[in-house]
Amino acid sequence: MTLETYFDYFILPILTISVILVFIRLIKGPKVVDRVIALDLIITIGIGIITIFTIRSNQKVLLDVAIMLALIAFLGTVAFSFYIEKKEDD
């Protein structure tokens, strides 16, 4: 079995199922915190999908996109946690 076969038949379907499950959590999340964490997790799974596509297509430019998405997701999570902390102090 080659690496491409693993990508096509195991890894990508698992990532697809995980995106669907996290999207359900994003819609049903009872609190805003659950929705923000679900959105951050969707971005993280998207980075994984971009990385797999980069390996399969041998286009190194897409890794820059994945790095930028990771940076934006991290900064968004930090900003939201800062907002929650300030809100609890009031």
PDB file of N, CA and C in Angstrom:
ATOM      1  N   MET A   1       0.842  -1.177   0.000  1.00  0.00           N
ATOM      2  CA  MET A   1       0.000   0.000   0.000  1.00  0.00           C
ATOM      3  C   MET A   1       0.893   1.248   0.000  1.00  0.00           C
ATOM      4  N   THR A   2       0.563   2.182  -0.865  1.00  0.00           N
ATOM      5  CA  THR A   2       1.372   3.385  -0.966  1.00  0.00           C
ATOM      6  C   THR A   2       0.808   4.484  -0.069  1.00  0.00           C
ATOM      7  N   LEU A   3       1.567   5.545   0.048  1.00  0.00           N
ATOM      8  CA  LEU A   3       1.149   6.675   0.865  1.00  0.00           C
ATOM      9  C   LEU A   3      -0.095   7.337   0.287  1.00  0.00           C
ATOM     10  N   GLU A   4      -0.186   7.409  -1.030  1.00  0.00           N
ATOM     11  CA  GLU A   4      -1.364   7.993  -1.663  1.00  0.00           C
ATOM     12  C   GLU A   4      -2.617   7.191  -1.370  1.00  0.00           C
ATOM     13  N   THR A   5      -2.491   5.879  -1.291  1.00  0.00           N
ATOM     14  CA  THR A   5      -3.638   5.032  -0.962  1.00  0.00           C
ATOM     15  C   THR A   5      -4.113   5.305   0.450  1.00  0.00           C
ATOM     16  N   TYR A   6      -3.185   5.466   1.390  1.00  0.00           N
ATOM     17  CA  TYR A   6      -3.563   5.816   2.758  1.00  0.00           C
ATOM     18  C   TYR A   6      -4.280   7.163   2.804  1.00  0.00           C
ATOM     19  N   PHE A   7      -3.747   8.127   2.052  1.00  0.00           N
ATOM     20  CA  PHE A   7      -4.390   9.439   2.011  1.00  0.00           C
ATOM     21  C   PHE A   7      -5.813   9.347   1.481  1.00  0.00           C
ATOM     22  N   ASP A   8      -5.983   8.594   0.383  1.00  0.00           N
ATOM     23  CA  ASP A   8      -7.285   8.543  -0.283  1.00  0.00           C
ATOM     24  C   ASP A   8      -8.318   7.731   0.477  1.00  0.00           C
ATOM     25  N   TYR A   9      -7.920   6.631   1.077  1.00  0.00           N
ATOM     26  CA  TYR A   9      -8.896   5.710   1.661  1.00  0.00           C
ATOM     27  C   TYR A   9      -8.995   5.754   3.178  1.00  0.00           C
ATOM     28  N   PHE A  10      -8.038   6.371   3.849  1.00  0.00           N
ATOM     29  CA  PHE A  10      -8.100   6.399   5.306  1.00  0.00           C
ATOM     30  C   PHE A  10      -8.103   7.819   5.878  1.00  0.00           C
ATOM     31  N   ILE A  11      -7.092   8.581   5.533  1.00  0.00           N
ATOM     32  CA  ILE A  11      -6.900   9.865   6.199  1.00  0.00           C
ATOM     33  C   ILE A  11      -7.933  10.901   5.760  1.00  0.00           C
ATOM     34  N   LEU A  12      -8.141  11.072   4.467  1.00  0.00           N
ATOM     35  CA  LEU A  12      -9.115  12.066   4.005  1.00  0.00           C
ATOM     36  C   LEU A  12     -10.555  11.749   4.428  1.00  0.00           C
ATOM     37  N   PRO A  13     -11.009  10.485   4.372  1.00  0.00           N
ATOM     38  CA  PRO A  13     -12.359  10.218   4.902  1.00  0.00           C
ATOM     39  C   PRO A  13     -12.496  10.491   6.398  1.00  0.00           C
ATOM     40  N   ILE A  14     -11.461  10.198   7.163  1.00  0.00           N
ATOM     41  CA  ILE A  14     -11.513  10.481   8.601  1.00  0.00           C
ATOM     42  C   ILE A  14     -11.584  11.988   8.845  1.00  0.00           C
ATOM     43  N   LEU A  15     -10.792  12.746   8.099  1.00  0.00           N
ATOM     44  CA  LEU A  15     -10.837  14.199   8.245  1.00  0.00           C
ATOM     45  C   LEU A  15     -12.184  14.762   7.799  1.00  0.00           C
ATOM     46  N   THR A  16     -12.763  14.180   6.760  1.00  0.00           N
ATOM     47  CA  THR A  16     -14.078  14.633   6.301  1.00  0.00           C
ATOM     48  C   THR A  16     -15.151  14.366   7.341  1.00  0.00           C
ATOM     49  N   ILE A  17     -15.137  13.187   7.921  1.00  0.00           N
ATOM     50  CA  ILE A  17     -16.104  12.862   8.972  1.00  0.00           C
ATOM     51  C   ILE A  17     -15.910  13.776  10.178  1.00  0.00           C
ATOM     52  N   SER A  18     -14.668  14.060  10.522  1.00  0.00           N
ATOM     53  CA  SER A  18     -14.427  14.932  11.670  1.00  0.00           C
ATOM     54  C   SER A  18     -14.903  16.357  11.405  1.00  0.00           C
ATOM     55  N   VAL A  19     -14.755  16.847  10.172  1.00  0.00           N
ATOM     56  CA  VAL A  19     -15.274  18.179   9.845  1.00  0.00           C
ATOM     57  C   VAL A  19     -16.794  18.204   9.976  1.00  0.00           C
ATOM     58  N   ILE A  20     -17.461  17.159   9.529  1.00  0.00           N
ATOM     59  CA  ILE A  20     -18.916  17.096   9.635  1.00  0.00           C
ATOM     60  C   ILE A  20     -19.349  17.091  11.099  1.00  0.00           C
ATOM     61  N   LEU A  21     -18.687  16.292  11.921  1.00  0.00           N
ATOM     62  CA  LEU A  21     -19.047  16.234  13.342  1.00  0.00           C
ATOM     63  C   LEU A  21     -18.784  17.555  14.056  1.00  0.00           C
ATOM     64  N   VAL A  22     -17.674  18.195  13.737  1.00  0.00           N
ATOM     65  CA  VAL A  22     -17.364  19.479  14.368  1.00  0.00           C
ATOM     66  C   VAL A  22     -18.314  20.562  13.875  1.00  0.00           C
ATOM     67  N   PHE A  23     -18.736  20.490  12.607  1.00  0.00           N
ATOM     68  CA  PHE A  23     -19.706  21.453  12.089  1.00  0.00           C
ATOM     69  C   PHE A  23     -21.048  21.310  12.801  1.00  0.00           C
ATOM     70  N   ILE A  24     -21.426  20.080  13.125  1.00  0.00           N
ATOM     71  CA  ILE A  24     -22.648  19.868  13.919  1.00  0.00           C
ATOM     72  C   ILE A  24     -22.487  20.520  15.289  1.00  0.00           C
ATOM     73  N   ARG A  25     -21.312  20.387  15.891  1.00  0.00           N
ATOM     74  CA  ARG A  25     -21.070  21.030  17.193  1.00  0.00           C
ATOM     75  C   ARG A  25     -21.092  22.545  17.051  1.00  0.00           C
ATOM     76  N   LEU A  26     -20.633  23.046  15.918  1.00  0.00           N
ATOM     77  CA  LEU A  26     -20.661  24.483  15.684  1.00  0.00           C
ATOM     78  C   LEU A  26     -22.100  24.998  15.626  1.00  0.00           C
ATOM     79  N   ILE A  27     -22.970  24.249  15.017  1.00  0.00           N
ATOM     80  CA  ILE A  27     -24.369  24.669  14.904  1.00  0.00           C
ATOM     81  C   ILE A  27     -25.118  24.478  16.221  1.00  0.00           C
ATOM     82  N   LYS A  28     -24.911  23.346  16.890  1.00  0.00           N
ATOM     83  CA  LYS A  28     -25.682  23.026  18.088  1.00  0.00           C
ATOM     84  C   LYS A  28     -25.071  23.546  19.380  1.00  0.00           C
ATOM     85  N   GLY A  29     -23.858  24.055  19.328  1.00  0.00           N
ATOM     86  CA  GLY A  29     -23.156  24.454  20.549  1.00  0.00           C
ATOM     87  C   GLY A  29     -24.004  25.305  21.471  1.00  0.00           C
ATOM     88  N   PRO A  30     -24.200  24.880  22.709  1.00  0.00           N
ATOM     89  CA  PRO A  30     -25.086  25.656  23.578  1.00  0.00           C
ATOM     90  C   PRO A  30     -24.494  27.001  23.993  1.00  0.00           C
ATOM     91  N   LYS A  31     -23.180  27.113  23.994  1.00  0.00           N
ATOM     92  CA  LYS A  31     -22.539  28.357  24.417  1.00  0.00           C
ATOM     93  C   LYS A  31     -21.664  28.893  23.292  1.00  0.00           C
ATOM     94  N   VAL A  32     -21.321  30.150  23.414  1.00  0.00           N
ATOM     95  CA  VAL A  32     -20.455  30.784  22.414  1.00  0.00           C
ATOM     96  C   VAL A  32     -19.059  30.170  22.457  1.00  0.00           C
ATOM     97  N   VAL A  33     -18.609  29.779  23.627  1.00  0.00           N
ATOM     98  CA  VAL A  33     -17.282  29.181  23.767  1.00  0.00           C
ATOM     99  C   VAL A  33     -17.202  27.886  22.959  1.00  0.00           C
ATOM    100  N   ASP A  34     -18.262  27.077  23.003  1.00  0.00           N
ATOM    101  CA  ASP A  34     -18.276  25.841  22.223  1.00  0.00           C
ATOM    102  C   ASP A  34     -18.191  26.123  20.733  1.00  0.00           C
ATOM    103  N   ARG A  35     -18.864  27.164  20.297  1.00  0.00           N
ATOM    104  CA  ARG A  35     -18.837  27.504  18.874  1.00  0.00           C
ATOM    105  C   ARG A  35     -17.472  28.021  18.440  1.00  0.00           C
ATOM    106  N   VAL A  36     -16.819  28.784  19.288  1.00  0.00           N
ATOM    107  CA  VAL A  36     -15.482  29.300  18.947  1.00  0.00           C
ATOM    108  C   VAL A  36     -14.475  28.162  18.894  1.00  0.00           C
ATOM    109  N   ILE A  37     -14.555  27.247  19.825  1.00  0.00           N
ATOM    110  CA  ILE A  37     -13.644  26.099  19.821  1.00  0.00           C
ATOM    111  C   ILE A  37     -13.907  25.222  18.601  1.00  0.00           C
ATOM    112  N   ALA A  38     -15.177  25.044  18.235  1.00  0.00           N
ATOM    113  CA  ALA A  38     -15.499  24.261  17.041  1.00  0.00           C
ATOM    114  C   ALA A  38     -14.964  24.936  15.778  1.00  0.00           C
ATOM    115  N   LEU A  39     -15.081  26.246  15.710  1.00  0.00           N
ATOM    116  CA  LEU A  39     -14.560  26.962  14.552  1.00  0.00           C
ATOM    117  C   LEU A  39     -13.039  26.850  14.476  1.00  0.00           C
ATOM    118  N   ASP A  40     -12.377  26.930  15.615  1.00  0.00           N
ATOM    119  CA  ASP A  40     -10.928  26.767  15.651  1.00  0.00           C
ATOM    120  C   ASP A  40     -10.543  25.352  15.223  1.00  0.00           C
ATOM    121  N   LEU A  41     -11.317  24.365  15.642  1.00  0.00           N
ATOM    122  CA  LEU A  41     -11.028  22.983  15.264  1.00  0.00           C
ATOM    123  C   LEU A  41     -11.271  22.741  13.776  1.00  0.00           C
ATOM    124  N   ILE A  42     -12.286  23.388  13.201  1.00  0.00           N
ATOM    125  CA  ILE A  42     -12.520  23.263  11.763  1.00  0.00           C
ATOM    126  C   ILE A  42     -11.332  23.841  10.986  1.00  0.00           C
ATOM    127  N   ILE A  43     -10.810  24.955  11.447  1.00  0.00           N
ATOM    128  CA  ILE A  43      -9.639  25.534  10.783  1.00  0.00           C
ATOM    129  C   ILE A  43      -8.433  24.610  10.914  1.00  0.00           C
ATOM    130  N   THR A  44      -8.273  23.998  12.067  1.00  0.00           N
ATOM    131  CA  THR A  44      -7.154  23.074  12.269  1.00  0.00           C
ATOM    132  C   THR A  44      -7.280  21.849  11.363  1.00  0.00           C
ATOM    133  N   ILE A  45      -8.481  21.309  11.236  1.00  0.00           N
ATOM    134  CA  ILE A  45      -8.691  20.173  10.340  1.00  0.00           C
ATOM    135  C   ILE A  45      -8.461  20.601   8.890  1.00  0.00           C
ATOM    136  N   GLY A  46      -8.870  21.821   8.564  1.00  0.00           N
ATOM    137  CA  GLY A  46      -8.617  22.347   7.224  1.00  0.00           C
ATOM    138  C   GLY A  46      -7.134  22.453   6.931  1.00  0.00           C
ATOM    139  N   ILE A  47      -6.356  22.816   7.929  1.00  0.00           N
ATOM    140  CA  ILE A  47      -4.900  22.862   7.763  1.00  0.00           C
ATOM    141  C   ILE A  47      -4.364  21.466   7.476  1.00  0.00           C
ATOM    142  N   GLY A  48      -4.916  20.476   8.150  1.00  0.00           N
ATOM    143  CA  GLY A  48      -4.517  19.089   7.870  1.00  0.00           C
ATOM    144  C   GLY A  48      -4.859  18.669   6.452  1.00  0.00           C
ATOM    145  N   ILE A  49      -6.039  19.056   5.973  1.00  0.00           N
ATOM    146  CA  ILE A  49      -6.443  18.723   4.607  1.00  0.00           C
ATOM    147  C   ILE A  49      -5.544  19.437   3.600  1.00  0.00           C
ATOM    148  N   ILE A  50      -5.220  20.700   3.863  1.00  0.00           N
ATOM    149  CA  ILE A  50      -4.314  21.433   2.974  1.00  0.00           C
ATOM    150  C   ILE A  50      -2.937  20.775   2.951  1.00  0.00           C
ATOM    151  N   THR A  51      -2.472  20.317   4.093  1.00  0.00           N
ATOM    152  CA  THR A  51      -1.170  19.660   4.161  1.00  0.00           C
ATOM    153  C   THR A  51      -1.163  18.364   3.361  1.00  0.00           C
ATOM    154  N   ILE A  52      -2.225  17.582   3.479  1.00  0.00           N
ATOM    155  CA  ILE A  52      -2.307  16.340   2.712  1.00  0.00           C
ATOM    156  C   ILE A  52      -2.354  16.637   1.218  1.00  0.00           C
ATOM    157  N   PHE A  53      -3.140  17.655   0.837  1.00  0.00           N
ATOM    158  CA  PHE A  53      -3.200  18.021  -0.578  1.00  0.00           C
ATOM    159  C   PHE A  53      -1.847  18.516  -1.068  1.00  0.00           C
ATOM    160  N   THR A  54      -1.110  19.215  -0.219  1.00  0.00           N
ATOM    161  CA  THR A  54       0.229  19.682  -0.586  1.00  0.00           C
ATOM    162  C   THR A  54       1.167  18.508  -0.830  1.00  0.00           C
ATOM    163  N   ILE A  55       1.090  17.505   0.018  1.00  0.00           N
ATOM    164  CA  ILE A  55       1.944  16.336  -0.155  1.00  0.00           C
ATOM    165  C   ILE A  55       1.566  15.582  -1.430  1.00  0.00           C
ATOM    166  N   ARG A  56       0.256  15.452  -1.678  1.00  0.00           N
ATOM    167  CA  ARG A  56      -0.196  14.713  -2.863  1.00  0.00           C
ATOM    168  C   ARG A  56       0.145  15.432  -4.171  1.00  0.00           C
ATOM    169  N   SER A  57      -0.008  16.755  -4.192  1.00  0.00           N
ATOM    170  CA  SER A  57       0.195  17.484  -5.442  1.00  0.00           C
ATOM    171  C   SER A  57       1.608  18.050  -5.591  1.00  0.00           C
ATOM    172  N   ASN A  58       2.408  17.953  -4.540  1.00  0.00           N
ATOM    173  CA  ASN A  58       3.793  18.434  -4.544  1.00  0.00           C
ATOM    174  C   ASN A  58       3.864  19.935  -4.860  1.00  0.00           C
ATOM    175  N   GLN A  59       2.949  20.709  -4.282  1.00  0.00           N
ATOM    176  CA  GLN A  59       2.953  22.162  -4.430  1.00  0.00           C
ATOM    177  C   GLN A  59       3.259  22.776  -3.062  1.00  0.00           C
ATOM    178  N   LYS A  60       4.460  23.224  -2.903  1.00  0.00           N
ATOM    179  CA  LYS A  60       4.893  23.735  -1.610  1.00  0.00           C
ATOM    180  C   LYS A  60       4.299  25.099  -1.271  1.00  0.00           C
ATOM    181  N   VAL A  61       3.702  25.765  -2.247  1.00  0.00           N
ATOM    182  CA  VAL A  61       3.108  27.085  -2.013  1.00  0.00           C
ATOM    183  C   VAL A  61       1.940  26.978  -1.038  1.00  0.00           C
ATOM    184  N   LEU A  62       1.231  25.867  -1.069  1.00  0.00           N
ATOM    185  CA  LEU A  62       0.063  25.705  -0.205  1.00  0.00           C
ATOM    186  C   LEU A  62       0.433  25.614   1.278  1.00  0.00           C
ATOM    187  N   LEU A  63       1.667  25.267   1.577  1.00  0.00           N
ATOM    188  CA  LEU A  63       2.092  25.248   2.977  1.00  0.00           C
ATOM    189  C   LEU A  63       2.092  26.652   3.575  1.00  0.00           C
ATOM    190  N   ASP A  64       2.371  27.658   2.746  1.00  0.00           N
ATOM    191  CA  ASP A  64       2.290  29.038   3.218  1.00  0.00           C
ATOM    192  C   ASP A  64       0.861  29.394   3.605  1.00  0.00           C
ATOM    193  N   VAL A  65      -0.091  28.916   2.837  1.00  0.00           N
ATOM    194  CA  VAL A  65      -1.502  29.147   3.157  1.00  0.00           C
ATOM    195  C   VAL A  65      -1.858  28.474   4.475  1.00  0.00           C
ATOM    196  N   ALA A  66      -1.377  27.260   4.677  1.00  0.00           N
ATOM    197  CA  ALA A  66      -1.656  26.545   5.919  1.00  0.00           C
ATOM    198  C   ALA A  66      -1.033  27.258   7.124  1.00  0.00           C
ATOM    199  N   ILE A  67       0.160  27.789   6.951  1.00  0.00           N
ATOM    200  CA  ILE A  67       0.812  28.514   8.041  1.00  0.00           C
ATOM    201  C   ILE A  67       0.038  29.782   8.380  1.00  0.00           C
ATOM    202  N   MET A  68      -0.426  30.495   7.359  1.00  0.00           N
ATOM    203  CA  MET A  68      -1.206  31.715   7.605  1.00  0.00           C
ATOM    204  C   MET A  68      -2.534  31.399   8.286  1.00  0.00           C
ATOM    205  N   LEU A  69      -3.194  30.322   7.867  1.00  0.00           N
ATOM    206  CA  LEU A  69      -4.435  29.919   8.537  1.00  0.00           C
ATOM    207  C   LEU A  69      -4.184  29.558   9.998  1.00  0.00           C
ATOM    208  N   ALA A  70      -3.088  28.872  10.263  1.00  0.00           N
ATOM    209  CA  ALA A  70      -2.760  28.514  11.645  1.00  0.00           C
ATOM    210  C   ALA A  70      -2.512  29.762  12.487  1.00  0.00           C
ATOM    211  N   LEU A  71      -1.833  30.735  11.922  1.00  0.00           N
ATOM    212  CA  LEU A  71      -1.568  31.979  12.634  1.00  0.00           C
ATOM    213  C   LEU A  71      -2.856  32.743  12.914  1.00  0.00           C
ATOM    214  N   ILE A  72      -3.738  32.826  11.919  1.00  0.00           N
ATOM    215  CA  ILE A  72      -5.011  33.525  12.110  1.00  0.00           C
ATOM    216  C   ILE A  72      -5.871  32.809  13.145  1.00  0.00           C
ATOM    217  N   ALA A  73      -5.906  31.488  13.101  1.00  0.00           N
ATOM    218  CA  ALA A  73      -6.691  30.729  14.081  1.00  0.00           C
ATOM    219  C   ALA A  73      -6.141  30.922  15.492  1.00  0.00           C
ATOM    220  N   PHE A  74      -4.822  30.916  15.621  1.00  0.00           N
ATOM    221  CA  PHE A  74      -4.221  31.112  16.938  1.00  0.00           C
ATOM    222  C   PHE A  74      -4.526  32.501  17.479  1.00  0.00           C
ATOM    223  N   LEU A  75      -4.364  33.512  16.643  1.00  0.00           N
ATOM    224  CA  LEU A  75      -4.637  34.872  17.093  1.00  0.00           C
ATOM    225  C   LEU A  75      -6.116  35.072  17.432  1.00  0.00           C
ATOM    226  N   GLY A  76      -6.998  34.449  16.668  1.00  0.00           N
ATOM    227  CA  GLY A  76      -8.424  34.533  16.968  1.00  0.00           C
ATOM    228  C   GLY A  76      -8.764  33.886  18.293  1.00  0.00           C
ATOM    229  N   THR A  77      -8.169  32.757  18.583  1.00  0.00           N
ATOM    230  CA  THR A  77      -8.417  32.076  19.851  1.00  0.00           C
ATOM    231  C   THR A  77      -7.874  32.885  21.023  1.00  0.00           C
ATOM    232  N   VAL A  78      -6.695  33.456  20.858  1.00  0.00           N
ATOM    233  CA  VAL A  78      -6.119  34.285  21.916  1.00  0.00           C
ATOM    234  C   VAL A  78      -6.974  35.526  22.148  1.00  0.00           C
ATOM    235  N   ALA A  79      -7.453  36.148  21.077  1.00  0.00           N
ATOM    236  CA  ALA A  79      -8.293  37.343  21.213  1.00  0.00           C
ATOM    237  C   ALA A  79      -9.611  37.011  21.901  1.00  0.00           C
ATOM    238  N   PHE A  80     -10.196  35.876  21.552  1.00  0.00           N
ATOM    239  CA  PHE A  80     -11.456  35.494  22.185  1.00  0.00           C
ATOM    240  C   PHE A  80     -11.258  35.173  23.662  1.00  0.00           C
ATOM    241  N   SER A  81     -10.173  34.485  24.007  1.00  0.00           N
ATOM    242  CA  SER A  81      -9.931  34.178  25.418  1.00  0.00           C
ATOM    243  C   SER A  81      -9.650  35.458  26.209  1.00  0.00           C
ATOM    244  N   PHE A  82      -8.998  36.422  25.588  1.00  0.00           N
ATOM    245  CA  PHE A  82      -8.777  37.713  26.233  1.00  0.00           C
ATOM    246  C   PHE A  82     -10.116  38.418  26.472  1.00  0.00           C
ATOM    247  N   TYR A  83     -11.017  38.351  25.487  1.00  0.00           N
ATOM    248  CA  TYR A  83     -12.345  38.958  25.629  1.00  0.00           C
ATOM    249  C   TYR A  83     -13.134  38.273  26.743  1.00  0.00           C
ATOM    250  N   ILE A  84     -13.085  36.964  26.813  1.00  0.00           N
ATOM    251  CA  ILE A  84     -13.811  36.231  27.868  1.00  0.00           C
ATOM    252  C   ILE A  84     -13.246  36.586  29.243  1.00  0.00           C
ATOM    253  N   GLU A  85     -11.935  36.694  29.326  1.00  0.00           N
ATOM    254  CA  GLU A  85     -11.311  37.044  30.612  1.00  0.00           C
ATOM    255  C   GLU A  85     -11.720  38.445  31.044  1.00  0.00           C
ATOM    256  N   LYS A  86     -11.735  39.398  30.139  1.00  0.00           N
ATOM    257  CA  LYS A  86     -12.155  40.761  30.468  1.00  0.00           C
ATOM    258  C   LYS A  86     -13.625  40.818  30.851  1.00  0.00           C
ATOM    259  N   LYS A  87     -14.441  40.003  30.185  1.00  0.00           N
ATOM    260  CA  LYS A  87     -15.868  39.983  30.471  1.00  0.00           C
ATOM    261  C   LYS A  87     -16.152  39.418  31.858  1.00  0.00           C
ATOM    262  N   GLU A  88     -15.366  38.418  32.282  1.00  0.00           N
ATOM    263  CA  GLU A  88     -15.554  37.829  33.610  1.00  0.00           C
ATOM    264  C   GLU A  88     -15.091  38.758  34.719  1.00  0.00           C
ATOM    265  N   ASP A  89     -14.139  39.650  34.433  1.00  0.00           N
ATOM    266  CA  ASP A  89     -13.634  40.580  35.452  1.00  0.00           C
ATOM    267  C   ASP A  89     -14.657  41.638  35.802  1.00  0.00           C
ATOM    268  N   ASP A  90     -15.564  41.954  34.884  1.00  0.00           N
ATOM    269  CA  ASP A  90     -16.566  43.006  35.140  1.00  0.00           C
ATOM    270  C   ASP A  90     -17.623  42.600  36.129  1.00  0.00           C
TER     271      ASP A  90
END
